[in-house]
């Protein structure tokens, strides 16, 4: 829908709505760009502090995906204040502030509205030097695709809402969702990545497809390489599959090709919508293992090669066992 809206023509607009980029980029000076993004969603977990951490980490991720440093954030709140005590909102905001502080940024205000359900997120502004800017538009044949967080948050949070998720599995998902994508951002800059994006609601297939579209290439994903959160495979069943998971698969099918017979359970994680997922980084193959080591050394729990970039084929995404 956004692609059909009127385009803005400004010589200082570096990245706008084209190419399904993670954030907008505007030139303030020849040596300084600002990066802006906004995201919010209803609670995925019962603990309001952890929910605030997850929502903030998710919002900050778009700025990290562009190679930028977050500087300021604005709270965005929908809250049913006549039904719920304001102490719950205070904990949500405290969780968000915790992640913003860890990011080295500041909360400068925000806006709240009375709503039928809780919603929370951030509008984030960051800065980046032009030579450090990373987009999803320059993936090149010969690149490897590195993912910096494990998959499965969609299955886990859906199962948790229904009381079907083991505590240790939920804890692993929360630890992943609250982790900031600083290690991936820093490694992508240091190893001169070609392109990057963060993996969120459209799932790994959706965001890899956006990168392939924007770059004019084909992305190959290998199912056996996918990192999966502990305990998540046991939750792959129809009742734990979200509407977004089904729509992600339906949207991708027209430009997707399977080669061989990938494991059916593991393949479901290609379409699982992620919250505060990792960065998907396209990097020249000869530097891919160094990038993986760099991300892990910086504290990320997961980093691995999940696929490759090849010249454009008849399908935008190829899935191999």
CSV table of C-alpha atoms in Angstrom, one decimal:
chain,number,residue,atom,x,y,z
A,1,UNK,CA,0.0,0.0,0.0
A,2,UNK,CA,2.8,2.4,0.9
A,3,UNK,CA,4.4,1.9,-2.5
A,4,UNK,CA,1.3,3.5,-4.1
A,5,UNK,CA,1.3,6.7,-2.1
A,6,UNK,CA,2.7,9.9,-3.5
A,7,UNK,CA,6.5,10.0,-3.5
A,8,UNK,CA,8.4,12.8,-1.7
A,9,UNK,CA,11.2,14.4,-3.8
A,10,UNK,CA,13.9,15.9,-1.6
A,11,UNK,CA,17.6,15.7,-2.5
A,12,UNK,CA,18.4,15.0,1.1
A,13,UNK,CA,16.0,12.0,1.4
A,14,UNK,CA,18.5,9.1,1.2
A,15,UNK,CA,16.1,6.2,2.0
A,16,UNK,CA,12.3,6.6,1.8
A,17,UNK,CA,9.5,4.1,1.5
A,18,UNK,CA,10.9,2.4,-1.6
A,19,UNK,CA,12.7,-1.0,-1.2
A,20,UNK,CA,10.9,-2.0,2.0
A,21,UNK,CA,13.7,-0.5,4.1
A,22,UNK,CA,13.7,-0.9,7.9
A,23,UNK,CA,13.9,2.9,8.5
A,24,UNK,CA,13.9,6.2,6.7
A,25,UNK,CA,17.2,8.1,6.3
A,26,UNK,CA,17.6,11.8,5.8
A,27,UNK,CA,20.8,13.8,5.2
A,28,UNK,CA,21.4,16.6,7.7
A,29,UNK,CA,25.0,17.3,6.6
A,30,UNK,CA,27.3,15.7,4.1
A,31,UNK,CA,28.9,13.8,7.0
A,32,UNK,CA,25.7,13.1,9.1
A,33,UNK,CA,22.5,11.2,8.4
A,34,UNK,CA,19.5,10.7,10.7
A,35,UNK,CA,17.6,7.4,10.7
A,36,UNK,CA,14.0,7.2,11.9
A,37,UNK,CA,11.6,4.4,12.6
A,38,UNK,CA,8.4,3.6,14.6
A,39,UNK,CA,7.0,0.3,15.9
A,40,UNK,CA,4.5,-0.8,18.5
A,41,UNK,CA,2.3,-3.8,19.3
A,42,UNK,CA,0.1,-5.4,22.0
A,43,UNK,CA,1.6,-7.5,24.9
A,44,UNK,CA,3.2,-10.9,24.0
A,45,UNK,CA,3.9,-11.8,27.6
A,46,UNK,CA,2.2,-11.2,31.0
A,47,UNK,CA,5.1,-9.4,32.8
A,48,UNK,CA,4.6,-5.7,31.9
A,49,UNK,CA,8.3,-4.9,32.5
A,50,UNK,CA,9.5,-7.6,30.2
A,51,UNK,CA,6.9,-6.6,27.6
A,52,UNK,CA,8.2,-3.1,27.7
A,53,UNK,CA,11.8,-4.4,27.2
A,54,UNK,CA,10.7,-6.5,24.2
A,55,UNK,CA,8.7,-3.7,22.6
A,56,UNK,CA,11.6,-1.2,23.0
A,57,UNK,CA,14.3,-3.7,21.7
A,58,UNK,CA,12.1,-4.4,18.7
A,59,UNK,CA,11.7,-0.7,18.0
A,60,UNK,CA,15.4,0.0,18.3
A,61,UNK,CA,16.2,-2.9,16.0
A,62,UNK,CA,15.2,-1.1,12.8
A,63,UNK,CA,17.9,1.6,13.5
A,64,UNK,CA,20.5,-1.0,14.2
A,65,UNK,CA,19.7,-2.7,10.9
A,66,UNK,CA,20.7,0.5,9.1
A,67,UNK,CA,24.1,0.6,10.9
A,68,UNK,CA,23.1,3.5,13.0
A,69,UNK,CA,23.3,4.5,16.7
A,70,UNK,CA,19.9,5.3,18.4
A,71,UNK,CA,19.9,8.7,20.1
A,72,UNK,CA,16.4,9.6,21.1
A,73,UNK,CA,13.1,7.8,21.5
A,74,UNK,CA,9.5,8.7,22.0
A,75,UNK,CA,7.0,6.5,23.8
A,76,UNK,CA,3.8,5.5,22.0
A,77,UNK,CA,1.1,4.2,24.3
A,78,UNK,CA,-2.4,2.8,24.0
A,79,UNK,CA,-3.8,2.0,27.5
A,80,UNK,CA,-7.3,1.1,28.9
A,81,UNK,CA,-6.9,3.2,32.1
A,82,UNK,CA,-10.5,2.6,33.2
A,83,UNK,CA,-9.9,-1.2,33.3
A,84,UNK,CA,-6.3,-1.5,34.4
A,85,UNK,CA,-4.2,0.1,37.1
A,86,UNK,CA,-1.7,2.7,35.9
A,87,UNK,CA,1.0,0.9,37.8
A,88,UNK,CA,1.0,-1.6,35.0
A,89,UNK,CA,1.7,1.1,32.5
A,90,UNK,CA,4.5,2.4,34.7
A,91,UNK,CA,6.2,-1.0,34.6
A,92,UNK,CA,5.8,-1.1,30.8
A,93,UNK,CA,7.5,2.3,30.5
A,94,UNK,CA,10.2,1.3,33.0
A,95,UNK,CA,11.0,-1.8,30.8
A,96,UNK,CA,11.2,0.3,27.7
A,97,UNK,CA,13.4,2.9,29.4
A,98,UNK,CA,15.7,0.0,30.6
A,99,UNK,CA,16.4,-1.0,26.9
A,100,UNK,CA,16.7,2.6,25.7
A,101,UNK,CA,19.3,3.3,28.5
A,102,UNK,CA,21.2,0.1,27.5
A,103,UNK,CA,21.2,1.4,23.9
A,104,UNK,CA,22.9,4.6,25.0
A,105,UNK,CA,19.9,6.7,23.9
A,106,UNK,CA,17.3,8.8,25.8
A,107,UNK,CA,13.5,9.0,26.1
A,108,UNK,CA,12.5,12.5,25.4
A,109,UNK,CA,8.7,12.2,25.7
A,110,UNK,CA,5.9,10.5,23.9
A,111,UNK,CA,2.1,10.3,23.5
A,112,UNK,CA,-0.6,8.2,25.0
A,113,UNK,CA,-4.3,7.5,24.1
A,114,UNK,CA,-7.0,5.7,25.8
A,115,UNK,CA,-7.5,2.3,24.0
A,116,UNK,CA,-9.4,-0.9,24.4
A,117,UNK,CA,-6.2,-2.9,24.7
A,118,UNK,CA,-2.6,-2.2,25.7
A,119,UNK,CA,-0.2,-1.1,23.0
A,120,UNK,CA,3.3,0.1,23.4
A,121,UNK,CA,6.4,0.9,21.3
A,122,UNK,CA,8.8,3.6,20.4
A,123,UNK,CA,9.5,6.1,17.7
A,124,UNK,CA,13.3,6.1,17.4
A,125,UNK,CA,15.8,8.5,15.9
A,126,UNK,CA,19.4,7.5,15.3
A,127,UNK,CA,22.5,8.9,13.6
A,128,UNK,CA,25.0,7.4,11.2
A,129,UNK,CA,27.9,8.6,9.1
A,130,UNK,CA,27.2,8.0,5.4
A,131,UNK,CA,30.1,5.5,5.1
A,132,UNK,CA,28.5,3.4,7.9
A,133,UNK,CA,25.0,3.3,6.5
A,134,UNK,CA,23.7,-0.2,5.7
A,135,UNK,CA,20.5,-0.8,3.7
A,136,UNK,CA,18.7,-3.9,2.4
A,137,UNK,CA,19.4,-2.9,-1.2
A,138,UNK,CA,23.0,-4.0,-1.9
A,139,UNK,CA,23.1,-7.8,-1.4
A,140,UNK,CA,25.4,-9.3,-4.0
A,141,UNK,CA,25.8,-12.8,-5.6
A,142,UNK,CA,28.4,-14.6,-3.7
A,143,UNK,CA,27.4,-13.2,-0.3
A,144,UNK,CA,26.5,-15.4,2.6
A,145,UNK,CA,23.5,-14.7,4.8
A,146,UNK,CA,24.1,-14.6,8.5
A,147,UNK,CA,21.3,-14.6,11.1
A,148,UNK,CA,22.0,-13.2,14.6
A,149,UNK,CA,19.1,-14.6,16.7
A,150,UNK,CA,17.3,-17.9,16.8
A,151,UNK,CA,13.8,-18.3,15.4
A,152,UNK,CA,10.6,-19.4,17.0
A,153,UNK,CA,9.2,-16.5,19.0
A,154,UNK,CA,5.9,-16.6,17.2
A,155,UNK,CA,5.2,-20.2,18.0
A,156,UNK,CA,6.4,-19.7,21.6
A,157,UNK,CA,4.4,-16.6,22.5
A,158,UNK,CA,1.2,-18.1,20.9
A,159,UNK,CA,1.6,-21.3,22.9
A,160,UNK,CA,2.3,-19.3,26.0
A,161,UNK,CA,-1.0,-17.3,25.7
A,162,UNK,CA,-2.8,-20.7,25.6
A,163,UNK,CA,-0.9,-22.1,28.6
A,164,UNK,CA,0.9,-24.7,26.4
A,165,UNK,CA,4.5,-23.3,26.7
A,166,UNK,CA,7.1,-24.7,29.2
A,167,UNK,CA,8.6,-21.9,31.4
A,168,UNK,CA,12.1,-22.6,30.3
A,169,UNK,CA,11.1,-22.2,26.6
A,170,UNK,CA,9.4,-18.9,27.3
A,171,UNK,CA,12.4,-17.7,29.3
A,172,UNK,CA,14.7,-18.5,26.3
A,173,UNK,CA,12.4,-16.5,24.0
A,174,UNK,CA,12.2,-13.5,26.3
A,175,UNK,CA,16.0,-13.5,26.7
A,176,UNK,CA,16.3,-13.4,22.9
A,177,UNK,CA,13.6,-10.8,22.4
A,178,UNK,CA,15.0,-8.4,25.0
A,179,UNK,CA,18.6,-8.6,23.6
A,180,UNK,CA,19.5,-5.5,21.6
A,181,UNK,CA,21.0,-6.0,18.1
A,182,UNK,CA,24.2,-4.1,18.9
A,183,UNK,CA,26.5,-7.1,18.2
A,184,UNK,CA,25.0,-7.6,14.7
A,185,UNK,CA,25.2,-3.9,13.9
A,186,UNK,CA,28.8,-3.5,15.0
A,187,UNK,CA,29.9,-6.7,13.2
A,188,UNK,CA,28.1,-5.7,10.0
A,189,UNK,CA,29.9,-2.4,10.0
A,190,UNK,CA,33.3,-3.8,10.9
A,191,UNK,CA,33.2,-6.6,8.3
A,192,UNK,CA,31.7,-4.3,5.6
A,193,UNK,CA,28.5,-6.1,5.1
A,194,UNK,CA,26.7,-5.6,1.7
A,195,UNK,CA,23.2,-5.4,3.2
A,196,UNK,CA,21.2,-6.0,6.3
A,197,UNK,CA,17.6,-6.1,7.6
A,198,UNK,CA,16.0,-7.2,10.9
A,199,UNK,CA,13.7,-10.2,11.0
A,200,UNK,CA,10.3,-9.4,12.5
A,201,UNK,CA,6.7,-9.9,11.6
A,202,UNK,CA,7.1,-11.1,8.0
A,203,UNK,CA,9.3,-14.0,9.1
A,204,UNK,CA,12.7,-15.0,7.8
A,205,UNK,CA,11.3,-15.7,4.3
A,206,UNK,CA,9.5,-12.4,4.1
A,207,UNK,CA,12.5,-10.2,5.1
A,208,UNK,CA,14.9,-12.2,3.0
A,209,UNK,CA,12.5,-11.7,0.1
A,210,UNK,CA,12.4,-8.0,0.7
A,211,UNK,CA,16.2,-7.9,0.6
A,212,UNK,CA,16.3,-10.0,-2.5
A,213,UNK,CA,13.7,-7.8,-4.2
A,214,UNK,CA,15.5,-4.6,-3.3
A,215,UNK,CA,18.8,-5.9,-4.4
A,216,UNK,CA,17.7,-7.7,-7.6
A,217,UNK,CA,19.0,-11.1,-6.6
A,218,UNK,CA,17.7,-14.4,-5.3
A,219,UNK,CA,18.1,-15.5,-1.7
A,220,UNK,CA,18.8,-19.2,-0.9
A,221,UNK,CA,17.9,-20.4,2.6
A,222,UNK,CA,19.0,-23.8,3.9
A,223,UNK,CA,16.6,-25.3,6.4
A,224,UNK,CA,19.1,-27.5,8.2
A,225,UNK,CA,21.1,-24.3,9.1
A,226,UNK,CA,18.3,-22.5,10.8
A,227,UNK,CA,18.9,-21.6,14.5
A,228,UNK,CA,15.8,-22.5,16.5
A,229,UNK,CA,15.0,-21.5,20.1
A,230,UNK,CA,15.2,-24.4,22.6
A,231,UNK,CA,11.9,-26.2,22.9
A,232,UNK,CA,10.3,-24.4,20.0
A,233,UNK,CA,10.2,-27.4,17.6
A,234,UNK,CA,7.9,-29.2,20.0
A,235,UNK,CA,5.4,-26.3,19.7
A,236,UNK,CA,5.0,-26.5,15.9
A,237,UNK,CA,1.4,-27.5,15.6
A,238,UNK,CA,-1.7,-25.9,14.1
A,239,UNK,CA,-3.0,-24.4,17.3
A,240,UNK,CA,0.3,-22.5,17.8
A,241,UNK,CA,0.5,-21.2,14.2
A,242,UNK,CA,-0.6,-17.6,14.0
A,243,UNK,CA,-2.6,-15.9,11.3
A,244,UNK,CA,0.6,-14.0,10.4
A,245,UNK,CA,2.4,-17.3,9.9
A,246,UNK,CA,-0.2,-18.4,7.4
A,247,UNK,CA,-0.3,-15.1,5.6
A,248,UNK,CA,3.6,-15.0,5.4
A,249,UNK,CA,3.5,-18.4,3.7
A,250,UNK,CA,0.7,-17.4,1.3
A,251,UNK,CA,2.4,-14.1,0.3
A,252,UNK,CA,5.8,-15.9,-0.3
A,253,UNK,CA,4.5,-18.9,-2.3
A,254,UNK,CA,4.2,-17.0,-5.6
A,255,UNK,CA,7.9,-16.3,-5.6
A,256,UNK,CA,9.2,-19.2,-3.6
A,257,UNK,CA,10.8,-22.5,-4.9
A,258,UNK,CA,11.6,-25.6,-2.8
A,259,UNK,CA,14.5,-27.7,-3.9
A,260,UNK,CA,14.5,-31.2,-2.4
A,261,UNK,CA,12.5,-32.1,0.7
A,262,UNK,CA,13.4,-29.9,3.7
A,263,UNK,CA,12.3,-31.1,7.1
A,264,UNK,CA,8.7,-30.0,7.4
A,265,UNK,CA,8.8,-29.0,11.1
A,266,UNK,CA,12.0,-26.9,10.7
A,267,UNK,CA,10.7,-25.4,7.5
A,268,UNK,CA,7.8,-23.9,9.5
A,269,UNK,CA,10.3,-21.5,11.1
A,270,UNK,CA,10.9,-19.8,7.8
A,271,UNK,CA,7.4,-18.3,8.0
A,272,UNK,CA,7.0,-17.8,11.8
A,273,UNK,CA,6.6,-14.1,12.5
A,274,UNK,CA,9.3,-12.9,14.8
A,275,UNK,CA,9.2,-10.2,17.5
A,276,UNK,CA,12.5,-8.4,18.1
A,277,UNK,CA,14.3,-10.9,15.9
A,278,UNK,CA,17.9,-10.9,14.8
A,279,UNK,CA,19.6,-9.1,12.0
A,280,UNK,CA,19.9,-10.9,8.6
A,281,UNK,CA,23.2,-9.8,7.2
A,282,UNK,CA,24.5,-10.2,3.7
A,283,UNK,CA,28.3,-10.3,3.7
A,284,UNK,CA,30.9,-11.4,1.2
A,285,UNK,CA,31.4,-15.2,1.7
A,286,UNK,CA,35.1,-14.9,2.6
A,287,UNK,CA,34.2,-12.6,5.6
A,288,UNK,CA,31.1,-14.5,6.8
A,289,UNK,CA,32.8,-16.7,9.4
A,290,UNK,CA,34.7,-13.7,10.8
A,291,UNK,CA,31.3,-11.9,11.1
A,292,UNK,CA,29.8,-14.9,12.9
A,293,UNK,CA,32.7,-14.9,15.3
A,294,UNK,CA,32.6,-11.2,15.8
A,295,UNK,CA,28.8,-11.3,16.7
A,296,UNK,CA,29.3,-14.1,19.2
A,297,UNK,CA,32.3,-12.4,20.8
A,298,UNK,CA,30.2,-9.3,21.4
A,299,UNK,CA,27.7,-11.3,23.4
A,300,UNK,CA,25.1,-12.5,21.0
A,301,UNK,CA,23.8,-16.0,22.0
A,302,UNK,CA,23.3,-17.0,18.3
A,303,UNK,CA,25.0,-16.2,15.0
A,304,UNK,CA,25.2,-18.5,12.0
A,305,UNK,CA,25.2,-18.7,8.3
A,306,UNK,CA,21.6,-19.6,7.0
A,307,UNK,CA,22.0,-19.2,3.3
A,308,UNK,CA,23.5,-17.5,0.3
A,309,UNK,CA,22.9,-14.8,-2.3
A,310,UNK,CA,22.9,-15.9,-5.9
A,311,UNK,CA,22.1,-14.2,-9.3
A,312,UNK,CA,18.4,-13.6,-9.9
A,313,UNK,CA,16.5,-16.7,-10.8
A,314,UNK,CA,12.9,-17.5,-11.6
A,315,UNK,CA,12.2,-17.4,-7.9
A,316,UNK,CA,13.1,-14.7,-5.4
A,317,UNK,CA,13.7,-17.2,-2.6
A,318,UNK,CA,14.9,-20.8,-2.9
A,319,UNK,CA,14.5,-23.2,0.0
A,320,UNK,CA,16.9,-26.1,0.3
A,321,UNK,CA,17.1,-28.9,2.9
